[in-house]
PDB file of C-alpha atoms in Angstrom:
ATOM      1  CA  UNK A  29     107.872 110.743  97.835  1.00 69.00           C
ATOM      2  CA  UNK A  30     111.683 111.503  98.388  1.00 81.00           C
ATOM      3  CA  UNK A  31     113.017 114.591  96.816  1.00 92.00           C
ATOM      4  CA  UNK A  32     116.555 113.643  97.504  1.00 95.00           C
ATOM      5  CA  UNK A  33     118.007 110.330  97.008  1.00 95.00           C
ATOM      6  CA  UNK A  34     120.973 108.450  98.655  1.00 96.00           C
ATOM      7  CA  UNK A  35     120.376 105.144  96.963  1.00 91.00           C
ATOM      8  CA  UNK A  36     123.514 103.402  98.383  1.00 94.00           C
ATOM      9  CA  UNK A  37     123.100 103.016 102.227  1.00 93.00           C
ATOM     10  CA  UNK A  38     126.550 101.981 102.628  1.00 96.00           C
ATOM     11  CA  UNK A  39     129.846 102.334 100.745  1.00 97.00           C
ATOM     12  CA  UNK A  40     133.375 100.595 101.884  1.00 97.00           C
ATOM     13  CA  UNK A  41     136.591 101.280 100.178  1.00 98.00           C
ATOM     14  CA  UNK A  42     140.173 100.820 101.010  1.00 97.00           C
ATOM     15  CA  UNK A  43     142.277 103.838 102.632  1.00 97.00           C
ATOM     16  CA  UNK A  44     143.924 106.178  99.699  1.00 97.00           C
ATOM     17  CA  UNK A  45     141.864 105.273  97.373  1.00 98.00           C
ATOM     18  CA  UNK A  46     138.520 107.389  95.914  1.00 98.00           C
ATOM     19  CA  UNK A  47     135.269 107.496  97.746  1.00 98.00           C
ATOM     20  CA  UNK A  48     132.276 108.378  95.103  1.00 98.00           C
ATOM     21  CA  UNK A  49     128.958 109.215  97.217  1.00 98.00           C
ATOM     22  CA  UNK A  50     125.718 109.638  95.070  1.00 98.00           C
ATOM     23  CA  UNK A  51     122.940 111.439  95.647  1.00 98.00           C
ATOM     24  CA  UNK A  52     119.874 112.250  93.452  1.00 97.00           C
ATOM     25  CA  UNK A  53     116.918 115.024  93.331  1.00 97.00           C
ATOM     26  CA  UNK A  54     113.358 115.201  92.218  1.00 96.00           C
ATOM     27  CA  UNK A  55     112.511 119.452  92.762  1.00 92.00           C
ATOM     28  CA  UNK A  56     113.905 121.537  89.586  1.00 92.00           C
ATOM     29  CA  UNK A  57     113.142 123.936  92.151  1.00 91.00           C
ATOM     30  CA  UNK A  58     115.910 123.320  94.270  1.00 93.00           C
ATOM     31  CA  UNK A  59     119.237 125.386  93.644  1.00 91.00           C
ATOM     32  CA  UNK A  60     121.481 124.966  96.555  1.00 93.00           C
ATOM     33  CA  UNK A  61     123.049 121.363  97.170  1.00 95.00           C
ATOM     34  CA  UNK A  62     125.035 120.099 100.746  1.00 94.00           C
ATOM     35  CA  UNK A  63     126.816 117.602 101.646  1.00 97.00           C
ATOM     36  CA  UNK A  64     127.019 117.329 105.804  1.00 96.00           C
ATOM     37  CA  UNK A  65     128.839 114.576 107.594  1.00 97.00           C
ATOM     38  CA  UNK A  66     127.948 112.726 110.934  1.00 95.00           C
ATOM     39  CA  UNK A  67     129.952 110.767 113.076  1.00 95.00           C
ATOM     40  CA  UNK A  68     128.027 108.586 115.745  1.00 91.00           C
ATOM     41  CA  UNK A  69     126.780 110.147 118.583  1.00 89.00           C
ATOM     42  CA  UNK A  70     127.470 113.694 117.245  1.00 93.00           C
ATOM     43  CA  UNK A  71     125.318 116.224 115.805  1.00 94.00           C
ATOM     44  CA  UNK A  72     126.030 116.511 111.425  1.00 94.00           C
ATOM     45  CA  UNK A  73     128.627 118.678 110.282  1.00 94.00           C
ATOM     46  CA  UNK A  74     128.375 121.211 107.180  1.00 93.00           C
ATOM     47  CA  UNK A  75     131.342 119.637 104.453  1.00 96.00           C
ATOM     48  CA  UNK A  76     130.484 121.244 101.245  1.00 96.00           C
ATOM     49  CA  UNK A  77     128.136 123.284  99.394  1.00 94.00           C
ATOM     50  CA  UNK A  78     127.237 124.083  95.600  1.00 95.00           C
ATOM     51  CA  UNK A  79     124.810 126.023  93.927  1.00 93.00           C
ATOM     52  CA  UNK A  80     123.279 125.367  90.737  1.00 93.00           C
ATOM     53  CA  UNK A  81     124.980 128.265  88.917  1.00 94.00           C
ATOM     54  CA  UNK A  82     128.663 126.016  88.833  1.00 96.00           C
ATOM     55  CA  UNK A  83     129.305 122.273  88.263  1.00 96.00           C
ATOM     56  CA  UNK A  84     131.804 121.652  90.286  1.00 97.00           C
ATOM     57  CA  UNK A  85     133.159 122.943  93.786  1.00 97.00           C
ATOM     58  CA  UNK A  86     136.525 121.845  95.806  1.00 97.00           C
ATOM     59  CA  UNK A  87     137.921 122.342  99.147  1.00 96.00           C
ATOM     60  CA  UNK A  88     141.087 120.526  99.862  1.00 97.00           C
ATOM     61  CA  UNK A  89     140.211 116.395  99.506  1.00 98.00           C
ATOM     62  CA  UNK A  90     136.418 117.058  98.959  1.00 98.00           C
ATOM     63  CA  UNK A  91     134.779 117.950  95.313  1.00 98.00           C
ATOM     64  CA  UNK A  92     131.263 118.023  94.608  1.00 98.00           C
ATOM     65  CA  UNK A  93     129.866 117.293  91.011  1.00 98.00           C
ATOM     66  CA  UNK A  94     126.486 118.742  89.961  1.00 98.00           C
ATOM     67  CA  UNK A  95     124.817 117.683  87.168  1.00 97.00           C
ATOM     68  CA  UNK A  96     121.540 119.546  86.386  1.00 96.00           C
ATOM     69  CA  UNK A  97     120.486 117.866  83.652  1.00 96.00           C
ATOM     70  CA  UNK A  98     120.608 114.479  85.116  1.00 97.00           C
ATOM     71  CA  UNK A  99     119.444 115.962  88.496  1.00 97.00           C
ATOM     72  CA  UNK A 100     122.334 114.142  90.290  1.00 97.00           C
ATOM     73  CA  UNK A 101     125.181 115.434  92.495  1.00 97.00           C
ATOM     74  CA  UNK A 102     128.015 113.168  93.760  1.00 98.00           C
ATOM     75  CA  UNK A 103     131.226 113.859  96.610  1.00 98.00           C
ATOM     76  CA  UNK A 104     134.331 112.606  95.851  1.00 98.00           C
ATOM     77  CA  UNK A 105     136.902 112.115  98.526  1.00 98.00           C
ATOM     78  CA  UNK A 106     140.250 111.628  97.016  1.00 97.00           C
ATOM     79  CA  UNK A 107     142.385 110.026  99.106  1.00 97.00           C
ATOM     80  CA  UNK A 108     140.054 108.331 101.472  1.00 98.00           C
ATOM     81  CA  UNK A 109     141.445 108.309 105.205  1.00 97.00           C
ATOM     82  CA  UNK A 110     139.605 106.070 107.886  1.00 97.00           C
ATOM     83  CA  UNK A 111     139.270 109.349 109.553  1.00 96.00           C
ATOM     84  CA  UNK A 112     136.733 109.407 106.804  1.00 98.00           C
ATOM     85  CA  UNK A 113     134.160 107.092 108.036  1.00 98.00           C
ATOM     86  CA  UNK A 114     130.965 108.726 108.735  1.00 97.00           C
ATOM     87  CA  UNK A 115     127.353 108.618 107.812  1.00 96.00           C
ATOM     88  CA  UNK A 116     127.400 111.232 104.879  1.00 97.00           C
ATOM     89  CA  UNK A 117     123.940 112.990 103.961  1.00 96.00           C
ATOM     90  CA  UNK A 118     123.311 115.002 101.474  1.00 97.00           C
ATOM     91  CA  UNK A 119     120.743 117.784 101.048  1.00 95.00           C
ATOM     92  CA  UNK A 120     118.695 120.510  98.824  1.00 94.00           C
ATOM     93  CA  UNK A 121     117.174 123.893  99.088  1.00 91.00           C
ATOM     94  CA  UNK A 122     115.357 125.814  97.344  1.00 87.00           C
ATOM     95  CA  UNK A 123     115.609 130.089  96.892  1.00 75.00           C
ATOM     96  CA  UNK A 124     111.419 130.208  98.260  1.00 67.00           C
ATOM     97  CA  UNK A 125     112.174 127.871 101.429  1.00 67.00           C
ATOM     98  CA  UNK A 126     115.878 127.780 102.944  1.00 74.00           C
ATOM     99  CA  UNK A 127     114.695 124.418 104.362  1.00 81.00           C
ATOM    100  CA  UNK A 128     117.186 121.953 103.666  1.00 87.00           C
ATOM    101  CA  UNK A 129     115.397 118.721 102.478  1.00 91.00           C
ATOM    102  CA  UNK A 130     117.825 116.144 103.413  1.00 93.00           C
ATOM    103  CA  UNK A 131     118.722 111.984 101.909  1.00 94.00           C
ATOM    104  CA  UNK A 132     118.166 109.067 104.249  1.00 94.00           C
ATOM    105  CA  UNK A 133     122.289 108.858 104.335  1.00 95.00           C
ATOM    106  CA  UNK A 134     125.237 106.983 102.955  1.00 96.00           C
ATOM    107  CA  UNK A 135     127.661 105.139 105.575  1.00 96.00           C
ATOM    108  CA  UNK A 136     131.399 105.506 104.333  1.00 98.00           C
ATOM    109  CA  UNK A 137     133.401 103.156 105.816  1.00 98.00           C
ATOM    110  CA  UNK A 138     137.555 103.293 104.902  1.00 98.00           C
ATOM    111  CA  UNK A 139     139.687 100.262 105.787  1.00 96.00           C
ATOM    112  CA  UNK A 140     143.034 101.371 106.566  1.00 92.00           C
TER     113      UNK A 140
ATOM    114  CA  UNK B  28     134.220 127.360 122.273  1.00 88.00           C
ATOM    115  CA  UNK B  29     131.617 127.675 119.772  1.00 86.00           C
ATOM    116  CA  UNK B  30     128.880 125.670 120.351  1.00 93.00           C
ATOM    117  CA  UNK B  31     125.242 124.512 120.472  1.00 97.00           C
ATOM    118  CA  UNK B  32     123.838 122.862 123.782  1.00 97.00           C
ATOM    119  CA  UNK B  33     120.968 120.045 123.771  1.00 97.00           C
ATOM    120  CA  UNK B  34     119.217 118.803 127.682  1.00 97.00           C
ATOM    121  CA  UNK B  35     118.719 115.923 127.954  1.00 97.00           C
ATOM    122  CA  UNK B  36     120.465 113.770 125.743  1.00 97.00           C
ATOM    123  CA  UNK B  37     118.550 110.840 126.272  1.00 97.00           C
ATOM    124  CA  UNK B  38     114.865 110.860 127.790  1.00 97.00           C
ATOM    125  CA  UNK B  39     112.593 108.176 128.021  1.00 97.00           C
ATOM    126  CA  UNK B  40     109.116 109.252 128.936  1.00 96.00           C
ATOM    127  CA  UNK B  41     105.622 107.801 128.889  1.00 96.00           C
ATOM    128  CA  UNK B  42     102.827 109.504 126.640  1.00 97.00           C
ATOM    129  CA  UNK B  43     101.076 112.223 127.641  1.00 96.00           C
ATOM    130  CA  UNK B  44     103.872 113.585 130.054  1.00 97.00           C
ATOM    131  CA  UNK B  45     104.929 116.876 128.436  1.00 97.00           C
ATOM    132  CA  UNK B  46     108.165 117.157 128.441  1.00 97.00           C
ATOM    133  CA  UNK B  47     111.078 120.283 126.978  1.00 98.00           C
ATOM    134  CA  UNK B  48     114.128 119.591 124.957  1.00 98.00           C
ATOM    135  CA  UNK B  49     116.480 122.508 125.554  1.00 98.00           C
ATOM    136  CA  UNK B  50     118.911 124.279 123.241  1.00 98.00           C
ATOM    137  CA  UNK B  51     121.114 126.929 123.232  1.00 98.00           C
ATOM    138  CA  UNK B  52     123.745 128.378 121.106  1.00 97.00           C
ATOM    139  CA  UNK B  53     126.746 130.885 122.410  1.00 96.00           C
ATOM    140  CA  UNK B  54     127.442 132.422 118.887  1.00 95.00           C
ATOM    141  CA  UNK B  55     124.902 135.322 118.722  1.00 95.00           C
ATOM    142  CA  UNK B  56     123.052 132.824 115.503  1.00 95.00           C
ATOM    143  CA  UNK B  57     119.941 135.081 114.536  1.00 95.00           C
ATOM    144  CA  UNK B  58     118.360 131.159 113.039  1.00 95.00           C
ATOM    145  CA  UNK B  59     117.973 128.258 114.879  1.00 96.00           C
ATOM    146  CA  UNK B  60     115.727 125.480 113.688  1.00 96.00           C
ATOM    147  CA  UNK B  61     115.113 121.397 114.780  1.00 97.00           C
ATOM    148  CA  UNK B  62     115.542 118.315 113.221  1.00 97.00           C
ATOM    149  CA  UNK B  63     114.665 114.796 113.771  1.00 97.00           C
ATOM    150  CA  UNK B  64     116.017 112.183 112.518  1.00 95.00           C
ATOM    151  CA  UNK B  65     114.350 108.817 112.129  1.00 93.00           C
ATOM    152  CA  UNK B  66     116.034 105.549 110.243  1.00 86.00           C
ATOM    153  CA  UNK B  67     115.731 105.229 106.610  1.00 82.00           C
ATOM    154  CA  UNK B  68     114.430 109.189 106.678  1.00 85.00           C
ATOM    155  CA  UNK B  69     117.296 111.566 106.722  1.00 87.00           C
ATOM    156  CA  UNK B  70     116.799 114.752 108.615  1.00 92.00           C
ATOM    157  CA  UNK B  71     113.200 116.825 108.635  1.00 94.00           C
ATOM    158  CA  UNK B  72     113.019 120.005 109.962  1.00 94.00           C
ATOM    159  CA  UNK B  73     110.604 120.358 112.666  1.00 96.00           C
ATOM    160  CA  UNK B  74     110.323 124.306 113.311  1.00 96.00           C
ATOM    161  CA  UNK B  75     112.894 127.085 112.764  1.00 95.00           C
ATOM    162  CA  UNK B  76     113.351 130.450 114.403  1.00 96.00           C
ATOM    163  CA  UNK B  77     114.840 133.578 112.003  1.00 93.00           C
ATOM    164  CA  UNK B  78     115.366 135.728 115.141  1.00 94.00           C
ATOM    165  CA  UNK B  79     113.288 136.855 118.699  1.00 94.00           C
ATOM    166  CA  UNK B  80     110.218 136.193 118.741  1.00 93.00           C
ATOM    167  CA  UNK B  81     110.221 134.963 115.137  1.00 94.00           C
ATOM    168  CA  UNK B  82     109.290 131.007 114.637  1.00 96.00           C
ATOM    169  CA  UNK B  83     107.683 129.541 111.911  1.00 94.00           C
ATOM    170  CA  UNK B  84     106.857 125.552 111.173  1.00 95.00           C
ATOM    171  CA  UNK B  85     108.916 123.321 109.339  1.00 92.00           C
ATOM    172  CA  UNK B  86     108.176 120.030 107.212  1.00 90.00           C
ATOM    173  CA  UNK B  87     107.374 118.044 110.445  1.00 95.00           C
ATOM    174  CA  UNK B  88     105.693 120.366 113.062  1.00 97.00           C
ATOM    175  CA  UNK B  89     102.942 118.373 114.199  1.00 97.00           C
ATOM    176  CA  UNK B  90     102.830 117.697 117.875  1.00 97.00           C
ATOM    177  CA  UNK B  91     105.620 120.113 118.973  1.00 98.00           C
ATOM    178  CA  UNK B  92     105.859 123.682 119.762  1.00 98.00           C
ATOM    179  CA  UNK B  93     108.681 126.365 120.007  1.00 98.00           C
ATOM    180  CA  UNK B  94     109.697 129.062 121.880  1.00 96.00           C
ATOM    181  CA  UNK B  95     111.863 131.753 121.087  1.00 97.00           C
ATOM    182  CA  UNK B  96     112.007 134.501 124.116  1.00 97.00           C
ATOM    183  CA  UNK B  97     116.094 135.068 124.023  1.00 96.00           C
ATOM    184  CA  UNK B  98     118.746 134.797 121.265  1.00 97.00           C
ATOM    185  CA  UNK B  99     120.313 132.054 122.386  1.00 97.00           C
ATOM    186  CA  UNK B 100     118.025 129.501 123.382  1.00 98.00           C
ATOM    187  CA  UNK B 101     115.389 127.328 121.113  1.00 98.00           C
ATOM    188  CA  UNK B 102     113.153 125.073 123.307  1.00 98.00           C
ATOM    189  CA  UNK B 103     111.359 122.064 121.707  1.00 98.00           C
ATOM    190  CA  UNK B 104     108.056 121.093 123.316  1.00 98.00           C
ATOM    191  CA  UNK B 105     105.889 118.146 123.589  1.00 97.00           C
ATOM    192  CA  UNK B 106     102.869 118.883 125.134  1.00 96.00           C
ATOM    193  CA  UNK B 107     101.486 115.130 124.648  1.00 97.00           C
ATOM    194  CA  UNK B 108     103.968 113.351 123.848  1.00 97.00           C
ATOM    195  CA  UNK B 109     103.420 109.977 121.360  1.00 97.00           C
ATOM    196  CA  UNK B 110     105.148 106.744 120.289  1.00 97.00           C
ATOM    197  CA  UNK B 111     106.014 107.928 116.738  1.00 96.00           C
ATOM    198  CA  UNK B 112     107.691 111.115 118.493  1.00 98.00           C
ATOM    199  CA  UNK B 113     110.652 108.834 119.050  1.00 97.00           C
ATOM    200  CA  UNK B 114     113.586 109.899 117.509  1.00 97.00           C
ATOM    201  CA  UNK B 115     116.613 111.168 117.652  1.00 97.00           C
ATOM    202  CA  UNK B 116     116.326 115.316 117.943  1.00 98.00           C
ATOM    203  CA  UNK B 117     119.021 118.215 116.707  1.00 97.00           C
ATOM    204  CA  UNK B 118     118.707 121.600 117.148  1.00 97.00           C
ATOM    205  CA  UNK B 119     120.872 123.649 114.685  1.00 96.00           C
ATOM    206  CA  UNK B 120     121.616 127.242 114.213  1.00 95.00           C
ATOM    207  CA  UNK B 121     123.243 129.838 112.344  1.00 93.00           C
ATOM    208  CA  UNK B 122     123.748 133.306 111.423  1.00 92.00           C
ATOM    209  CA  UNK B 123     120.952 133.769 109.131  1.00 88.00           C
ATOM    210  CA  UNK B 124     118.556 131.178 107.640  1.00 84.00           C
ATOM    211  CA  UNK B 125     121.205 130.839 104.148  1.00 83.00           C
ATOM    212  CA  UNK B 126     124.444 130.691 105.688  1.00 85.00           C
ATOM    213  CA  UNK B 127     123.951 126.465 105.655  1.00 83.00           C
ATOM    214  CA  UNK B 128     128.393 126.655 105.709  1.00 82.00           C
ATOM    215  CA  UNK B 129     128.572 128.181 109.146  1.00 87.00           C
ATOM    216  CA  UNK B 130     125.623 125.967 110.755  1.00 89.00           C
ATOM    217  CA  UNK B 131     125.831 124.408 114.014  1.00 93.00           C
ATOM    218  CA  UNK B 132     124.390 121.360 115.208  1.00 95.00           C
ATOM    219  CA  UNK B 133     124.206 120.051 118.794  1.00 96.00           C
ATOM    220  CA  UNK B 134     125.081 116.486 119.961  1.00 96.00           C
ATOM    221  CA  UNK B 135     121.576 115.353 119.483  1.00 97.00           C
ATOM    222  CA  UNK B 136     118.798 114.538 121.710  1.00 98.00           C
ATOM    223  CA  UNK B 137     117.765 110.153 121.549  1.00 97.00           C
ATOM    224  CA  UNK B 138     113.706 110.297 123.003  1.00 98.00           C
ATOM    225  CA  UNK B 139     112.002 107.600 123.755  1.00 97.00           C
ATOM    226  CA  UNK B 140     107.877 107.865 124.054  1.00 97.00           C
ATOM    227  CA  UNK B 141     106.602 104.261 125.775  1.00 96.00           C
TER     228      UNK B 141
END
């Protein structure tokens, strides 16, 4: 049974506008939520990280939402560059493990 | 340049011929720890390594094995290799097992077990 969720495989939107990538959990016992991003043929990078102590956590173009109640995080890139376009997977840990359980992936694509 | 090294990127083998994945990191990371990735799965950790001589299993350590004997390098093994060990591999690391914002990963390793 998958603990974390990427429901939409693949999401396309048009360059400047808002990308919204989803990303559901199962484990109450998981506290620490990431979003890495992979291009093809390269290994994932880290993008952003919350813990379940905030809601809400920014760097530059990239926010992350957590809601705890509804078990469900989401990234928002706002604006969207083509630059963008990447397979973006999202993951949870827990305090007792440090291993990241990871989604099955979401593939942005931005059309300039 | 910081980075993290995998050998060979792509392998095709047959089963049974034991073969070695090799990583190695020039940052000084205490963890390292590998992946595979397999379509419509995500990543699973396979084993990680919190320092030396330190190496524990992860969710998917059947059929491999680890090494830890220096800092910088993280050997995967398959002693007999199988068909459902295809996948694509990553070895990761990073300071210290938490530190998820300063992780590296390498390029990726694509094996194929006939």
């Amino acid at each position: 049974d998958q603990q974390v969720k990427q429901n939409s495989p693949s999401l396309s939107v048009q360059e400047g506008r808002i990308s919204i990538l989803n990303c559901d959990y199962t484990n109450s016992m998981f506290d620490y939520f990431l979003w890495y991003k992979k291009y093809p043929a390269e290994g994932p990078t880290f993008l952003i990280s919350i813990s379940s102590i905030k809601d809400k956590n920014e760097d530059g173009r990239f926010t992350v939402f957590l809601n705890k109640s509804a078990k469900h995080l989401s990234l928002h890139i706002v604006p969207s560059q083509p630059g963008d376009s990447a397979v973006y997977f999202c993951a949870a840990a827990s305090g007792g493990s440090y291993i990241p359980t990871f989604g099955r992936g979401t593939s942005l694509i931005v059309h300039p | 340049e910081a980075q993290v090294t995998q050998n060979p990127r792509y392998l095709i083998t047959v089963t049974g011929k034991k073969l070695t994945v090799t990583c190695s990191q020039n940052m000084n990371h205490e963890y390292m720890s590998w992946y595979r990735q397999d379509p419509g799965l995500g990543l699973r950790q396979i084993y990680y390594s919190m320092n030396v001589e330190v190496t524990d299993k992860g969710d998917v350590p059947e059929g491999y094995k680890v090494s830890r004997k220096e800092k910088r390098n993280f050997p995967l093994i398959l002693e007999s290799p199988s068909p459902n060990q295809t996948s694509l591999y990553f070895c990761a690391s990073s300071p210290d097992r938490t530190s998820y914002n300063e992780q590296f990963f390498g390029p990726g390793t694509r094996l194929t077990v006939l």
